[in-house]
Coordinates of C-alpha atoms and ligand atoms in Angstrom, one line a residue:
M642 CA 65.6 144.0 65.8
T643 CA 63.7 143.1 68.7
S644 CA 65.3 140.1 70.8
E645 CA 62.9 137.5 69.2
T646 CA 64.1 138.4 65.8
L647 CA 67.7 138.6 66.7
P648 CA 69.6 135.1 65.6
V649 CA 71.3 133.3 68.6
L650 CA 75.2 134.5 68.9
P651 CA 77.3 131.3 69.5
F652 CA 80.7 131.5 71.3
S653 CA 82.1 129.5 68.5
R654 CA 81.0 128.4 64.9
P655 CA 83.1 126.7 62.7
H656 CA 83.7 128.4 58.7
I657 CA 84.3 126.0 56.1
S658 CA 85.2 128.0 52.9
E659 CA 83.4 126.5 49.4
E660 CA 86.9 125.8 48.2
A661 CA 87.2 123.4 51.3
I662 CA 84.0 121.9 50.6
A663 CA 85.0 121.4 46.9
A664 CA 88.2 119.9 47.9
V665 CA 86.1 117.5 50.1
G666 CA 84.2 116.5 47.0
A667 CA 87.4 115.9 44.7
V668 CA 88.9 113.7 47.6
L669 CA 85.6 111.6 47.7
R670 CA 85.4 111.0 44.4
S671 CA 89.0 110.2 43.9
G672 CA 89.0 107.0 45.4
W673 CA 91.3 107.3 48.2
I674 CA 89.6 108.8 51.2
T675 CA 92.0 107.6 54.1
S676 CA 95.5 108.8 54.9
G677 CA 97.1 109.4 51.7
P678 CA 98.8 112.2 49.6
K679 CA 96.3 115.1 51.1
T680 CA 97.4 114.4 54.5
Q681 CA 101.0 114.0 53.7
A682 CA 100.7 117.2 51.7
F683 CA 99.1 119.1 55.2
E684 CA 101.8 118.0 57.4
A685 CA 104.3 119.2 55.0
A686 CA 102.8 122.6 55.0
L687 CA 102.4 122.2 59.0
S688 CA 105.8 121.3 59.0
E689 CA 106.7 124.7 57.3
W690 CA 104.8 126.6 59.7
C691 CA 106.8 125.0 62.3
G692 CA 110.2 125.7 61.0
G693 CA 110.6 122.9 59.1
R694 CA 110.4 120.3 62.1
P695 CA 108.7 116.7 61.8
V696 CA 105.1 116.8 62.0
R697 CA 102.7 114.1 62.1
C698 CA 98.9 114.0 62.0
F699 CA 96.2 111.9 63.9
N700 CA 92.4 112.0 64.3
S701 CA 92.7 113.8 67.5
G702 CA 94.2 116.2 69.8
T703 CA 94.0 114.1 72.6
C704 CA 95.4 111.1 71.0
T705 CA 98.3 113.3 69.8
M706 CA 99.1 113.9 73.3
E707 CA 98.9 110.5 74.2
I708 CA 101.5 109.3 71.7
A709 CA 103.8 112.0 72.6
L710 CA 103.9 110.6 76.3
R711 CA 104.6 107.2 75.1
I712 CA 107.2 108.4 72.7
A713 CA 108.7 110.0 76.0
G714 CA 108.8 106.7 77.4
I715 CA 106.2 107.7 80.0
G716 CA 104.4 105.0 81.8
P717 CA 103.5 103.2 85.5
G718 CA 105.2 105.1 88.5
D719 CA 106.0 108.3 86.5
E720 CA 104.8 111.5 87.4
V721 CA 103.7 114.5 84.9
I722 CA 102.9 117.8 86.1
T723 CA 99.9 119.7 84.7
T724 CA 97.2 122.3 85.1
P725 CA 93.6 121.9 86.8
I726 CA 92.2 124.3 84.0
S727 CA 91.9 122.4 80.5
W728 CA 89.8 120.4 78.9
V729 CA 89.6 116.7 80.9
A730 CA 91.7 115.4 77.8
T731 CA 95.2 116.8 79.3
A732 CA 95.2 114.8 82.3
N733 CA 93.4 111.9 81.0
V734 CA 96.2 111.0 78.5
I735 CA 98.4 111.0 81.6
L736 CA 96.1 108.4 83.2
E737 CA 96.0 106.8 79.9
V738 CA 99.8 105.9 79.9
G739 CA 99.2 104.8 83.2
A740 CA 101.3 107.8 84.8
T741 CA 100.1 110.0 87.7
P742 CA 98.9 113.5 86.9
V743 CA 100.4 116.2 89.8
F744 CA 98.4 119.5 89.2
V745 CA 99.9 123.0 90.2
D746 CA 97.4 126.1 90.6
I747 CA 96.9 128.3 87.7
D748 CA 98.2 131.9 87.6
P749 CA 95.5 134.1 88.2
R750 CA 96.6 136.7 85.5
S751 CA 97.4 134.3 82.8
R752 CA 95.0 131.5 83.8
N753 CA 98.2 129.4 83.1
L754 CA 100.1 126.7 84.8
D755 CA 102.0 128.9 87.4
L756 CA 105.5 128.1 86.9
D757 CA 106.8 129.5 89.9
Q758 CA 104.8 126.5 91.8
V759 CA 106.0 124.0 89.1
E760 CA 109.7 123.6 90.8
A761 CA 108.3 122.7 94.2
A762 CA 106.0 120.0 92.3
I763 CA 109.0 118.3 90.9
T764 CA 110.2 114.9 92.9
P765 CA 112.3 112.2 91.8
R766 CA 109.4 110.3 90.0
T767 CA 108.7 113.5 87.7
K768 CA 109.2 112.6 84.1
A769 CA 107.6 115.5 82.1
L770 CA 105.7 118.9 82.0
L771 CA 102.5 119.1 80.0
P772 CA 101.7 122.8 80.2
V773 CA 98.4 124.1 78.5
Y774 CA 98.4 127.5 76.6
L775 CA 94.7 128.3 77.6
A776 CA 92.9 130.7 75.1
G777 CA 96.0 130.6 72.9
L778 CA 98.1 132.4 75.4
P779 CA 101.6 130.7 75.9
V780 CA 103.2 130.5 79.0
D781 CA 107.0 131.8 79.4
M782 CA 108.9 129.4 77.2
G783 CA 112.3 130.7 78.4
R784 CA 111.1 129.9 82.0
L785 CA 109.7 126.5 81.1
Y786 CA 112.4 125.1 79.3
D787 CA 114.9 126.2 82.0
I788 CA 113.0 124.2 84.6
A789 CA 112.5 121.2 82.4
R790 CA 116.3 121.6 81.1
R791 CA 118.0 121.9 84.8
H792 CA 115.7 118.6 86.2
Q793 CA 115.9 116.8 82.6
L794 CA 112.4 116.5 82.1
R795 CA 110.6 116.3 78.8
V796 CA 107.8 118.7 77.7
V797 CA 104.5 118.0 75.8
E798 CA 103.0 121.2 74.8
D799 CA 99.3 120.9 74.9
A800 CA 99.1 123.8 72.2
A801 CA 95.6 122.5 71.1
Q802 CA 94.5 126.5 71.3
A803 CA 97.6 127.8 70.1
L804 CA 98.1 127.2 66.5
G805 CA 99.5 130.6 65.2
S806 CA 100.5 132.0 68.8
H807 CA 103.7 133.6 68.9
W808 CA 106.7 133.2 71.4
D809 CA 109.6 135.7 71.0
G810 CA 108.5 136.1 67.2
Q811 CA 108.5 132.3 66.6
H812 CA 105.6 130.5 65.8
I813 CA 104.2 128.0 69.0
G814 CA 105.5 124.8 67.2
A815 CA 108.7 126.3 65.9
I816 CA 110.4 126.1 69.1
G817 CA 110.6 123.4 72.2
D818 CA 110.1 119.9 72.8
M819 CA 107.0 117.9 71.7
V820 CA 104.2 120.3 70.6
S821 CA 100.6 118.8 70.5
F822 CA 97.9 120.9 68.2
S823 CA 94.1 120.1 67.8
F824 CA 92.0 120.7 64.9
Q825 CA 88.6 119.8 66.7
A826 CA 85.5 121.8 64.9
N827 CA 85.9 124.9 67.6
K828 CA 89.5 125.5 66.9
N829 CA 90.9 128.5 64.9
L830 CA 92.1 125.9 62.2
T831 CA 89.8 122.9 62.0
T832 CA 89.3 119.5 60.2
A833 CA 86.3 118.6 61.5
E834 CA 88.3 116.5 64.1
G835 CA 92.0 116.2 64.0
G836 CA 95.4 116.9 65.8
C837 CA 99.4 117.1 64.8
L838 CA 102.0 116.3 66.8
V839 CA 105.8 118.4 66.4
L840 CA 108.5 116.2 66.8
N841 CA 112.4 116.5 67.4
N842 CA 113.8 114.1 64.8
A843 CA 113.4 111.0 62.3
E844 CA 113.1 108.6 64.8
E845 CA 110.4 110.4 66.9
A846 CA 108.5 110.7 63.8
R847 CA 108.9 107.2 62.7
L848 CA 107.7 106.1 66.2
A849 CA 104.5 108.4 66.0
E850 CA 103.6 106.7 62.5
K851 CA 103.7 103.0 64.4
Y852 CA 101.6 104.2 67.4
R853 CA 98.9 105.7 65.2
L854 CA 98.7 102.6 62.8
Q855 CA 98.3 99.5 64.9
G856 CA 102.3 99.6 65.6
V857 CA 102.8 98.1 62.0
T858 CA 105.6 98.8 59.4
R859 CA 106.2 97.9 55.9
G860 CA 108.3 97.3 53.2
G861 CA 108.3 96.3 49.6
Y862 CA 105.2 94.3 48.0
D863 CA 104.6 92.1 51.4
Q864 CA 107.0 92.8 54.3
I865 CA 105.1 93.7 57.4
D866 CA 105.7 93.8 60.8
C867 CA 104.4 94.8 64.4
D868 CA 106.9 95.8 67.0
V869 CA 104.7 98.2 69.3
L870 CA 101.3 98.4 70.7
G871 CA 99.6 100.8 68.5
G872 CA 96.5 102.1 68.0
K873 CA 94.2 103.6 65.2
Y874 CA 94.6 107.4 65.2
N875 CA 95.2 108.1 61.6
M876 CA 93.9 111.4 60.0
T877 CA 91.8 110.5 56.8
D878 CA 92.4 112.9 53.3
V879 CA 88.7 114.1 53.7
A880 CA 90.0 116.0 56.9
A881 CA 93.3 117.1 55.6
V882 CA 92.0 118.9 52.7
I883 CA 89.9 121.0 55.0
G884 CA 93.4 122.0 56.9
L885 CA 95.1 122.6 53.7
D886 CA 92.5 125.1 52.9
Q887 CA 92.6 126.6 56.2
I888 CA 96.3 126.9 56.8
G889 CA 96.5 129.3 53.8
Q890 CA 94.1 131.7 55.8
L891 CA 95.6 131.3 58.9
D892 CA 97.6 134.4 59.2
A893 CA 94.5 136.2 58.3
I894 CA 92.0 134.3 60.6
N895 CA 94.1 135.2 63.6
A896 CA 94.7 139.0 62.2
H897 CA 90.9 139.0 62.3
R898 CA 90.9 137.5 66.0
A899 CA 93.1 139.8 67.2
R900 CA 91.1 142.9 66.0
L901 CA 88.0 141.3 67.5
A902 CA 89.7 141.1 70.6
Q903 CA 90.8 144.8 70.4
H904 CA 87.3 145.7 69.8
Y905 CA 86.5 143.6 73.1
Y906 CA 88.9 145.9 75.1
D907 CA 87.5 149.1 73.8
C908 CA 84.1 148.3 74.0
F909 CA 84.6 147.2 77.5
G910 CA 86.8 150.1 78.2
A911 CA 89.6 150.7 80.8
D912 CA 87.4 151.0 83.7
F913 CA 85.1 148.1 83.5
T914 CA 86.9 146.1 85.8
E915 CA 87.0 148.9 88.5
K916 CA 83.1 148.9 87.5
T917 CA 81.9 145.4 87.9
G918 CA 84.6 143.4 89.2
A919 CA 84.9 141.2 86.2
V920 CA 88.2 140.6 84.8
L921 CA 89.4 140.7 81.3
P922 CA 91.8 138.4 80.0
L923 CA 95.5 139.5 79.7
P924 CA 95.8 141.6 76.4
A925 CA 98.7 139.6 75.3
F926 CA 98.8 140.8 71.5
G927 CA 101.6 139.2 69.7
Q928 CA 101.8 136.0 71.5
S929 CA 98.1 134.9 71.8
N930 CA 96.2 133.4 68.7
W931 CA 93.1 134.9 70.7
H932 CA 91.2 131.2 70.2
L933 CA 88.7 132.2 73.2
F934 CA 88.4 135.6 74.8
Q935 CA 87.2 134.8 78.5
L936 CA 86.1 136.7 81.2
E937 CA 86.1 136.5 84.9
L938 CA 82.8 137.1 86.5
P939 CA 83.1 138.8 90.1
S940 CA 82.1 136.0 92.8
H941 CA 78.9 137.7 93.5
I942 CA 77.6 136.4 90.2
E943 CA 76.2 133.1 89.9
R944 CA 77.7 132.0 86.5
A945 CA 74.5 129.4 85.5
A946 CA 72.2 132.2 86.1
F947 CA 74.6 134.8 84.3
M948 CA 74.7 132.3 81.0
Q949 CA 70.8 131.9 81.3
R950 CA 70.1 135.7 81.0
M951 CA 72.9 136.0 78.1
L952 CA 70.8 133.7 76.5
D953 CA 66.9 134.5 77.3
E954 CA 67.5 138.1 77.0
F955 CA 69.8 138.7 74.6
K956 CA 70.0 135.3 72.8
I957 CA 74.2 135.2 73.2
F958 CA 75.4 131.6 74.1
L959 CA 78.4 131.7 76.3
G960 CA 80.7 128.8 76.8
F961 CA 83.0 128.0 79.9
H962 CA 86.7 126.4 79.8
Y963 CA 87.2 125.1 81.9
A964 CA 86.0 123.4 85.2
P965 CA 88.6 122.2 87.0
I966 CA 90.0 118.7 86.1
H967 CA 91.0 118.0 89.8
L968 CA 87.1 118.4 91.1
F969 CA 85.7 115.8 88.3
S970 CA 84.6 112.3 90.0
L971 CA 87.3 110.1 88.2
Y972 CA 90.2 112.5 89.7
R973 CA 88.5 112.8 93.3
A974 CA 88.5 109.2 93.4
R975 CA 92.2 109.5 93.1
G976 CA 92.3 111.8 96.1
F977 CA 92.0 115.2 94.8
H978 CA 89.6 117.7 96.5
A979 CA 88.4 121.3 96.6
G980 CA 90.6 123.8 98.5
M981 CA 93.9 122.1 96.6
F982 CA 94.0 124.8 93.6
P983 CA 92.0 127.9 95.2
H984 CA 92.9 130.2 92.1
A985 CA 91.8 127.0 89.8
E986 CA 88.5 126.6 91.4
R987 CA 87.7 130.3 91.2
Y988 CA 88.5 130.7 87.9
G989 CA 86.8 127.3 87.2
R990 CA 83.6 128.3 88.8
Q991 CA 83.5 131.7 87.3
N992 CA 85.0 132.0 83.8
V993 CA 82.9 132.7 80.7
S994 CA 83.6 132.5 77.1
L995 CA 82.6 135.3 74.9
P996 CA 81.8 134.8 71.5
M997 CA 84.9 134.7 69.4
F998 CA 85.3 132.7 65.8
N999 CA 86.4 133.4 62.2
T1000 CA 83.2 134.9 61.0
L1001 CA 82.0 136.9 63.8
D1002 CA 82.0 140.7 63.3
T1003 CA 82.7 143.8 65.4
A1004 CA 78.6 144.6 65.6
G1005 CA 78.8 140.8 67.4
V1006 CA 81.3 142.1 70.2
E1007 CA 79.3 145.3 70.5
R1008 CA 76.2 143.3 71.2
T1009 CA 78.0 141.3 73.6
V1010 CA 79.6 143.8 75.7
A1011 CA 76.5 145.8 75.7
A1012 CA 74.7 142.7 77.3
I1013 CA 77.2 142.3 79.6
K1014 CA 77.3 145.6 80.9
Q1015 CA 73.5 145.6 81.1
I1016 CA 73.6 142.7 83.2
L1017 CA 76.7 143.7 85.6
C1018 CA 76.2 147.3 85.9
A1019 CA 72.7 146.8 86.9
Ligands
PLP2331 C1 90.4 121.0 72.2 C2 91.4 120.6 73.3 C3 91.9 119.2 73.4 C4 91.5 118.1 72.7 O1 91.9 117.9 71.6 P1 90.6 116.9 70.6 O2 91.0 117.3 69.3 O3 89.3 117.4 70.9 O4 91.1 115.8 71.0 C5 93.1 119.2 74.4 N1 93.4 120.2 75.3 C6 93.0 121.6 74.8 C7 93.3 122.8 75.6 C8 92.1 121.6 73.9 O5 91.5 123.1 74.1

């Protein structure tokens, strides 16, 4: 095929099975389309995935983290330590509850929050850590929870990208404090939009239920009260049946993604970094769910021009995840500026996300690697 006839290869594309489409149709015909039995069944399946811990579903991964912070009692005057390399939601939820985001730089190899720098950032006002598992790679959970224990901090894990990732042989979500997942369209498991929060006990689960539905509790036929300020964050049964279909396939989905990741390493070859200066992700097989496969371009390559050539000449559409949060206007206005987190700023400028999705095949990987080599090795 010439490049004119090649289909555009995106970096991500949702896959919805015919069974899920039929299940959505059945919900739409059932007379019960909002939160109901399907959402409860999805919560039960997620709880089983997370070792029996309580799980509640929401309509986004963003509100899930905000509610986790509210459950932890975090508000004005409190500091929360997080990473500048994430979707902006990670820091926005800290502002949303009235607390102060405190960034520390990333570890340039894992591209996650540098735990060596976390302890130095802790002050008497620090109340929580909010690590992100970028591309599905968890941080060192032993060290994370050792720091949290010694300083009596809560942890809200932004595991939005890490459903099916592992630490020490256990699913992310089966261990830890509060753990937030997202089911947005690009994630390994999607409900179009949605999220869930893994909690510690029944009391936290009850609070999560209140925060997601206007703070209301009901009893009997007509008993109703509202005792906390909640919002409207519930998941619909239309979304939940898509998730129920996908969770049954998640192991197979993630195994496929791991095979694609391995194929990327094989095609790039052991001397790729030496030859080009581009940096591949850590080969964290056994931990990562390979949500993304990200390349850090060498500093002499301008990312926008690289992305443009990949699209124009090879019809490959790349993403980037992410721009450093502290350099957005909202955060600059709060005193953050360039130069504060050099690893995050370099990575934020030079990262690209290569095609990685459930229906990608090895030919797509080969086409991508060949294109990148043509540009970088020229
Ligand atoms: C997707 C994502 C979110 C937000 O999840 P939504 O469901 O889109 O609200 C937050 N953090 C990270 C790291 C994400 O990848």
